[in-house]
């Protein structure tokens, strides 16, 4: 693989991030994808097109409608500071509708974390990989009083909003904008959430799934896959993703339990 000239790579990164659609994506991720595409393409124009396509596949496709983070931050100020408040929970659900991944999970939100985790919880430390708006689901998770929560995603405007959400409700932890393929979080936690993440990361690197599963240091991992596409097609997806997950974990001395919900296939993993 040939490596592109520095100036050419920086020009590509600048062109990508000057676009409103990709302006808030982690520059490290843009640079990583751009470098790979420049090494494979005949021209900057082709590499730019391919880079934008990859970024769409791994992130932008899940938030086609602009998310009103500035308005949400203003609305936060009018909410109580209790995550148990029904009005606050109603507001959180309304926000989750704006991101495809959490929108799909709303019909099973009352069930998914209870049925998969309640028998093991409450948990005191959580890592949420490629979190999207999933931290807004905290009121429905079995967590200890005083829990800590580390959330990472590639969109800085999303992580800025989540940081405000953490501050308002007094949630201990941190939110980071990062590329987990290059900088996977390494701290030990009780619970790691890898929700509908592996298919996205494997768009960038076929080894991303197994690397992530092996690298994350958690007593329990909750790993899920979508049961249907963003377009609503579901034929064969559960079977294909289950077969893929079994390949990823083949030969591992891990305890794995399977759960299937409408719209989402979930595996609970305990590493020995």
Tab-separated table of C-alpha atoms in Angstrom:
chain	number	residue	atom	x	y	z
A	1	UNK	CA	0.000	0.000	0.000
A	2	UNK	CA	1.397	3.397	-0.933
A	3	UNK	CA	0.973	6.244	1.498
A	4	UNK	CA	-0.414	9.556	0.243
A	5	UNK	CA	1.511	12.776	0.535
A	6	UNK	CA	0.775	14.703	3.709
A	7	UNK	CA	-0.555	17.754	1.843
A	8	UNK	CA	-2.920	15.631	-0.230
A	9	UNK	CA	-4.276	13.875	2.846
A	10	UNK	CA	-4.801	17.132	4.736
A	11	UNK	CA	-6.585	18.598	1.721
A	12	UNK	CA	-8.938	15.619	1.661
A	13	UNK	CA	-9.619	15.940	5.403
A	14	UNK	CA	-10.338	19.653	4.984
A	15	UNK	CA	-12.704	19.055	2.068
A	16	UNK	CA	-14.623	16.403	3.995
A	17	UNK	CA	-14.936	18.422	7.174
A	18	UNK	CA	-15.922	21.619	5.363
A	19	UNK	CA	-19.143	19.832	4.469
A	20	UNK	CA	-21.932	20.423	6.998
A	21	UNK	CA	-22.833	16.738	6.952
A	22	UNK	CA	-19.400	15.621	8.152
A	23	UNK	CA	-18.167	18.717	9.999
A	24	UNK	CA	-18.614	17.150	13.450
A	25	UNK	CA	-17.046	13.752	12.776
A	26	UNK	CA	-13.784	12.870	14.525
A	27	UNK	CA	-10.902	14.223	12.399
A	28	UNK	CA	-8.859	11.153	13.338
A	29	UNK	CA	-11.469	8.908	11.724
A	30	UNK	CA	-11.664	11.082	8.604
A	31	UNK	CA	-7.872	11.039	8.343
A	32	UNK	CA	-7.681	7.268	8.804
A	33	UNK	CA	-10.290	6.534	6.132
A	34	UNK	CA	-8.903	9.200	3.803
A	35	UNK	CA	-5.388	7.818	4.020
A	36	UNK	CA	-6.610	4.338	3.131
A	37	UNK	CA	-8.717	5.597	0.224
A	38	UNK	CA	-5.953	7.803	-1.199
A	39	UNK	CA	-3.722	4.734	-1.228
A	40	UNK	CA	-6.283	2.818	-3.300
A	41	UNK	CA	-7.686	5.479	-5.653
A	42	UNK	CA	-6.352	7.106	-8.789
A	43	UNK	CA	-7.318	10.651	-7.866
A	44	UNK	CA	-8.148	12.896	-4.928
A	45	UNK	CA	-11.682	13.247	-6.303
A	46	UNK	CA	-12.240	9.477	-6.214
A	47	UNK	CA	-10.703	9.163	-2.737
A	48	UNK	CA	-12.876	12.019	-1.483
A	49	UNK	CA	-16.027	10.363	-2.804
A	50	UNK	CA	-15.064	7.002	-1.280
A	51	UNK	CA	-14.218	8.587	2.083
A	52	UNK	CA	-17.577	10.341	2.262
A	53	UNK	CA	-19.316	7.097	1.354
A	54	UNK	CA	-17.570	5.251	4.203
A	55	UNK	CA	-18.430	7.991	6.684
A	56	UNK	CA	-22.047	7.805	5.621
A	57	UNK	CA	-22.117	4.031	6.134
A	58	UNK	CA	-20.579	4.124	9.608
A	59	UNK	CA	-22.397	7.110	11.041
A	60	UNK	CA	-24.292	9.664	9.005
A	61	UNK	CA	-26.834	7.152	7.707
A	62	UNK	CA	-28.203	6.867	11.255
A	63	UNK	CA	-29.024	10.559	11.562
A	64	UNK	CA	-30.274	11.705	8.185
A	65	UNK	CA	-32.356	14.443	9.817
A	66	UNK	CA	-30.395	17.224	11.503
A	67	UNK	CA	-30.524	16.735	15.267
A	68	UNK	CA	-31.387	19.952	17.169
A	69	UNK	CA	-28.736	19.740	19.870
A	70	UNK	CA	-28.765	23.493	20.618
A	71	UNK	CA	-32.517	23.395	21.256
A	72	UNK	CA	-32.180	20.279	23.394
A	73	UNK	CA	-29.544	21.922	25.587
A	74	UNK	CA	-31.955	24.798	26.235
A	75	UNK	CA	-34.756	22.361	27.014
A	76	UNK	CA	-32.539	20.498	29.481
A	77	UNK	CA	-32.477	23.570	31.696
A	78	UNK	CA	-36.245	23.308	32.189
A	79	UNK	CA	-36.181	19.668	33.312
A	80	UNK	CA	-35.843	18.385	36.846
A	81	UNK	CA	-32.466	16.954	37.806
A	82	UNK	CA	-33.933	13.500	38.514
A	83	UNK	CA	-33.730	10.695	35.971
A	84	UNK	CA	-36.725	9.123	37.712
A	85	UNK	CA	-38.973	12.054	36.818
A	86	UNK	CA	-41.646	10.915	34.296
A	87	UNK	CA	-41.481	14.215	32.398
A	88	UNK	CA	-37.712	13.877	32.026
A	89	UNK	CA	-38.060	10.295	30.796
A	90	UNK	CA	-40.692	11.332	28.247
A	91	UNK	CA	-38.323	14.012	26.977
A	92	UNK	CA	-35.420	11.558	26.735
A	93	UNK	CA	-37.538	9.185	24.644
A	94	UNK	CA	-38.513	12.043	22.323
A	95	UNK	CA	-34.815	12.786	21.786
A	96	UNK	CA	-33.991	9.133	21.108
A	97	UNK	CA	-36.443	9.158	18.203
A	98	UNK	CA	-34.067	11.431	16.296
A	99	UNK	CA	-31.349	8.774	15.892
A	100	UNK	CA	-32.144	5.664	13.865
A	101	UNK	CA	-30.512	3.204	16.258
A	102	UNK	CA	-32.276	4.352	19.435
A	103	UNK	CA	-35.483	5.033	17.503
A	104	UNK	CA	-35.599	1.362	16.551
A	105	UNK	CA	-34.996	0.371	20.184
A	106	UNK	CA	-37.767	2.480	21.733
A	107	UNK	CA	-40.498	-0.211	21.434
A	108	UNK	CA	-38.332	-2.594	23.491
A	109	UNK	CA	-36.622	-0.047	25.745
A	110	UNK	CA	-38.590	-1.170	28.801
A	111	UNK	CA	-37.487	-4.774	28.196
A	112	UNK	CA	-34.082	-4.994	26.607
A	113	UNK	CA	-31.852	-3.995	29.525
A	114	UNK	CA	-34.072	-5.578	32.161
A	115	UNK	CA	-34.246	-8.970	30.475
A	116	UNK	CA	-30.557	-9.122	29.570
A	117	UNK	CA	-28.936	-7.484	32.607
A	118	UNK	CA	-31.212	-7.285	35.652
A	119	UNK	CA	-30.162	-10.721	36.898
A	120	UNK	CA	-26.522	-9.531	37.000
A	121	UNK	CA	-26.916	-5.908	38.023
A	122	UNK	CA	-26.916	-3.361	39.337
A	123	UNK	CA	-23.697	-2.280	37.600
A	124	UNK	CA	-21.374	0.447	38.866
A	125	UNK	CA	-19.259	1.115	35.768
A	126	UNK	CA	-20.327	1.185	32.108
A	127	UNK	CA	-18.524	1.693	28.816
A	128	UNK	CA	-20.726	2.533	25.820
A	129	UNK	CA	-18.949	2.060	22.470
A	130	UNK	CA	-20.180	4.083	19.461
A	131	UNK	CA	-22.879	5.198	21.836
A	132	UNK	CA	-25.076	7.366	19.617
A	133	UNK	CA	-27.916	8.595	21.845
A	134	UNK	CA	-27.953	5.374	23.848
A	135	UNK	CA	-26.783	7.058	27.103
A	136	UNK	CA	-30.238	8.660	27.203
A	137	UNK	CA	-31.414	5.114	28.031
A	138	UNK	CA	-29.681	5.232	31.419
A	139	UNK	CA	-32.974	5.445	33.389
A	140	UNK	CA	-33.919	2.012	32.006
A	141	UNK	CA	-30.602	0.312	32.835
A	142	UNK	CA	-29.932	-1.602	36.083
A	143	UNK	CA	-27.239	0.707	37.508
A	144	UNK	CA	-26.004	1.291	41.054
A	145	UNK	CA	-26.447	4.610	42.786
A	146	UNK	CA	-23.298	6.612	41.997
A	147	UNK	CA	-22.467	4.589	38.853
A	148	UNK	CA	-19.900	5.873	36.353
A	149	UNK	CA	-20.516	5.922	32.605
A	150	UNK	CA	-17.952	6.352	29.815
A	151	UNK	CA	-19.499	7.011	26.397
A	152	UNK	CA	-17.601	7.330	23.106
A	153	UNK	CA	-18.739	8.267	19.616
A	154	UNK	CA	-17.372	9.875	16.443
A	155	UNK	CA	-19.668	12.944	16.395
A	156	UNK	CA	-18.463	15.894	18.478
A	157	UNK	CA	-21.826	17.706	18.445
A	158	UNK	CA	-23.448	14.564	19.846
A	159	UNK	CA	-20.818	14.078	22.538
A	160	UNK	CA	-21.045	17.770	23.491
A	161	UNK	CA	-24.784	17.367	24.020
A	162	UNK	CA	-24.314	14.162	26.007
A	163	UNK	CA	-21.781	15.955	28.186
A	164	UNK	CA	-24.469	18.554	28.965
A	165	UNK	CA	-26.911	15.715	29.683
A	166	UNK	CA	-24.423	14.155	32.119
A	167	UNK	CA	-23.868	17.498	33.854
A	168	UNK	CA	-27.576	18.272	34.206
A	169	UNK	CA	-28.471	14.927	35.761
A	170	UNK	CA	-25.295	14.611	37.827
A	171	UNK	CA	-24.060	11.517	35.997
A	172	UNK	CA	-20.475	10.605	36.872
A	173	UNK	CA	-18.234	9.740	33.960
A	174	UNK	CA	-17.189	11.260	30.683
A	175	UNK	CA	-18.093	11.497	27.024
A	176	UNK	CA	-15.419	11.429	24.325
A	177	UNK	CA	-15.214	12.008	20.593
A	178	UNK	CA	-12.895	9.303	19.358
A	179	UNK	CA	-12.246	6.627	16.753
A	180	UNK	CA	-12.385	3.347	18.685
A	181	UNK	CA	-10.559	1.490	15.924
A	182	UNK	CA	-7.455	3.570	16.572
A	183	UNK	CA	-8.025	4.364	20.247
A	184	UNK	CA	-10.155	1.693	21.929
A	185	UNK	CA	-10.959	2.486	25.588
A	186	UNK	CA	-8.865	0.199	27.755
A	187	UNK	CA	-10.121	0.854	31.294
A	188	UNK	CA	-11.720	-2.106	33.115
A	189	UNK	CA	-15.481	-1.837	33.614
A	190	UNK	CA	-18.258	-4.070	34.847
A	191	UNK	CA	-20.373	-3.631	31.717
A	192	UNK	CA	-19.541	-2.753	28.115
A	193	UNK	CA	-22.294	-1.939	25.627
A	194	UNK	CA	-21.471	-2.680	21.985
A	195	UNK	CA	-24.919	-2.111	20.564
A	196	UNK	CA	-25.358	-2.508	16.784
A	197	UNK	CA	-21.747	-1.355	16.467
A	198	UNK	CA	-19.788	-4.237	14.959
A	199	UNK	CA	-21.444	-4.155	11.484
A	200	UNK	CA	-20.624	-0.433	11.201
A	201	UNK	CA	-16.999	-0.815	12.246
A	202	UNK	CA	-16.494	-3.769	9.932
A	203	UNK	CA	-17.376	-1.481	7.032
A	204	UNK	CA	-13.981	0.091	7.745
A	205	UNK	CA	-11.972	-2.915	8.845
A	206	UNK	CA	-13.044	-6.548	8.557
A	207	UNK	CA	-11.108	-7.360	11.739
A	208	UNK	CA	-12.759	-4.598	13.772
A	209	UNK	CA	-15.327	-6.843	15.437
A	210	UNK	CA	-12.965	-9.430	16.820
A	211	UNK	CA	-10.395	-6.794	17.816
A	212	UNK	CA	-13.011	-4.888	19.771
A	213	UNK	CA	-14.381	-7.979	21.504
A	214	UNK	CA	-10.873	-9.070	22.513
A	215	UNK	CA	-9.657	-5.610	23.560
A	216	UNK	CA	-12.510	-4.317	25.710
A	217	UNK	CA	-11.864	-5.110	29.369
A	218	UNK	CA	-15.316	-5.778	30.829
A	219	UNK	CA	-16.789	-8.426	33.081
A	220	UNK	CA	-19.931	-8.436	30.942
A	221	UNK	CA	-20.363	-7.351	27.333
A	222	UNK	CA	-23.757	-6.721	25.795
A	223	UNK	CA	-23.339	-7.055	22.035
A	224	UNK	CA	-26.193	-6.534	19.627
A	225	UNK	CA	-26.961	-6.591	15.929
A	226	UNK	CA	-29.844	-5.080	13.980
A	227	UNK	CA	-32.590	-7.486	12.966
A	228	UNK	CA	-33.527	-5.322	9.985
A	229	UNK	CA	-31.887	-2.785	7.721
A	230	UNK	CA	-32.424	0.977	7.919
A	231	UNK	CA	-34.777	0.495	4.987
A	232	UNK	CA	-36.868	-2.010	6.967
A	233	UNK	CA	-35.741	-5.221	5.267
A	234	UNK	CA	-35.172	-8.143	7.616
A	235	UNK	CA	-34.877	-11.282	5.489
A	236	UNK	CA	-32.018	-13.423	6.748
A	237	UNK	CA	-30.392	-10.715	8.890
A	238	UNK	CA	-30.809	-12.450	12.251
A	239	UNK	CA	-29.436	-15.711	10.886
A	240	UNK	CA	-26.528	-14.010	9.133
A	241	UNK	CA	-25.508	-11.897	12.097
A	242	UNK	CA	-25.818	-14.786	14.516
A	243	UNK	CA	-23.600	-16.932	12.286
A	244	UNK	CA	-21.086	-14.089	12.070
A	245	UNK	CA	-21.037	-13.564	15.828
A	246	UNK	CA	-20.513	-17.298	16.379
A	247	UNK	CA	-17.539	-17.101	13.986
A	248	UNK	CA	-16.094	-14.161	15.900
A	249	UNK	CA	-16.341	-15.983	19.219
A	250	UNK	CA	-15.479	-19.486	18.001
A	251	UNK	CA	-12.844	-21.068	20.220
A	252	UNK	CA	-13.164	-18.421	22.926
A	253	UNK	CA	-13.621	-19.595	26.496
A	254	UNK	CA	-16.498	-17.164	26.934
A	255	UNK	CA	-19.987	-17.737	28.311
A	256	UNK	CA	-22.524	-16.507	25.770
A	257	UNK	CA	-26.276	-16.139	26.123
A	258	UNK	CA	-28.585	-15.181	23.280
A	259	UNK	CA	-31.635	-12.906	23.414
A	260	UNK	CA	-33.865	-11.942	20.519
A	261	UNK	CA	-36.139	-8.907	20.552
A	262	UNK	CA	-38.246	-7.339	17.806
A	263	UNK	CA	-35.672	-5.434	15.786
A	264	UNK	CA	-32.542	-6.475	17.679
A	265	UNK	CA	-30.454	-9.603	18.289
A	266	UNK	CA	-28.496	-9.479	21.547
A	267	UNK	CA	-25.664	-11.559	23.026
A	268	UNK	CA	-24.539	-11.334	26.636
A	269	UNK	CA	-20.899	-12.299	26.941
A	270	UNK	CA	-18.883	-13.195	30.036
A	271	UNK	CA	-15.155	-13.508	29.450
A	272	UNK	CA	-13.448	-16.186	31.531
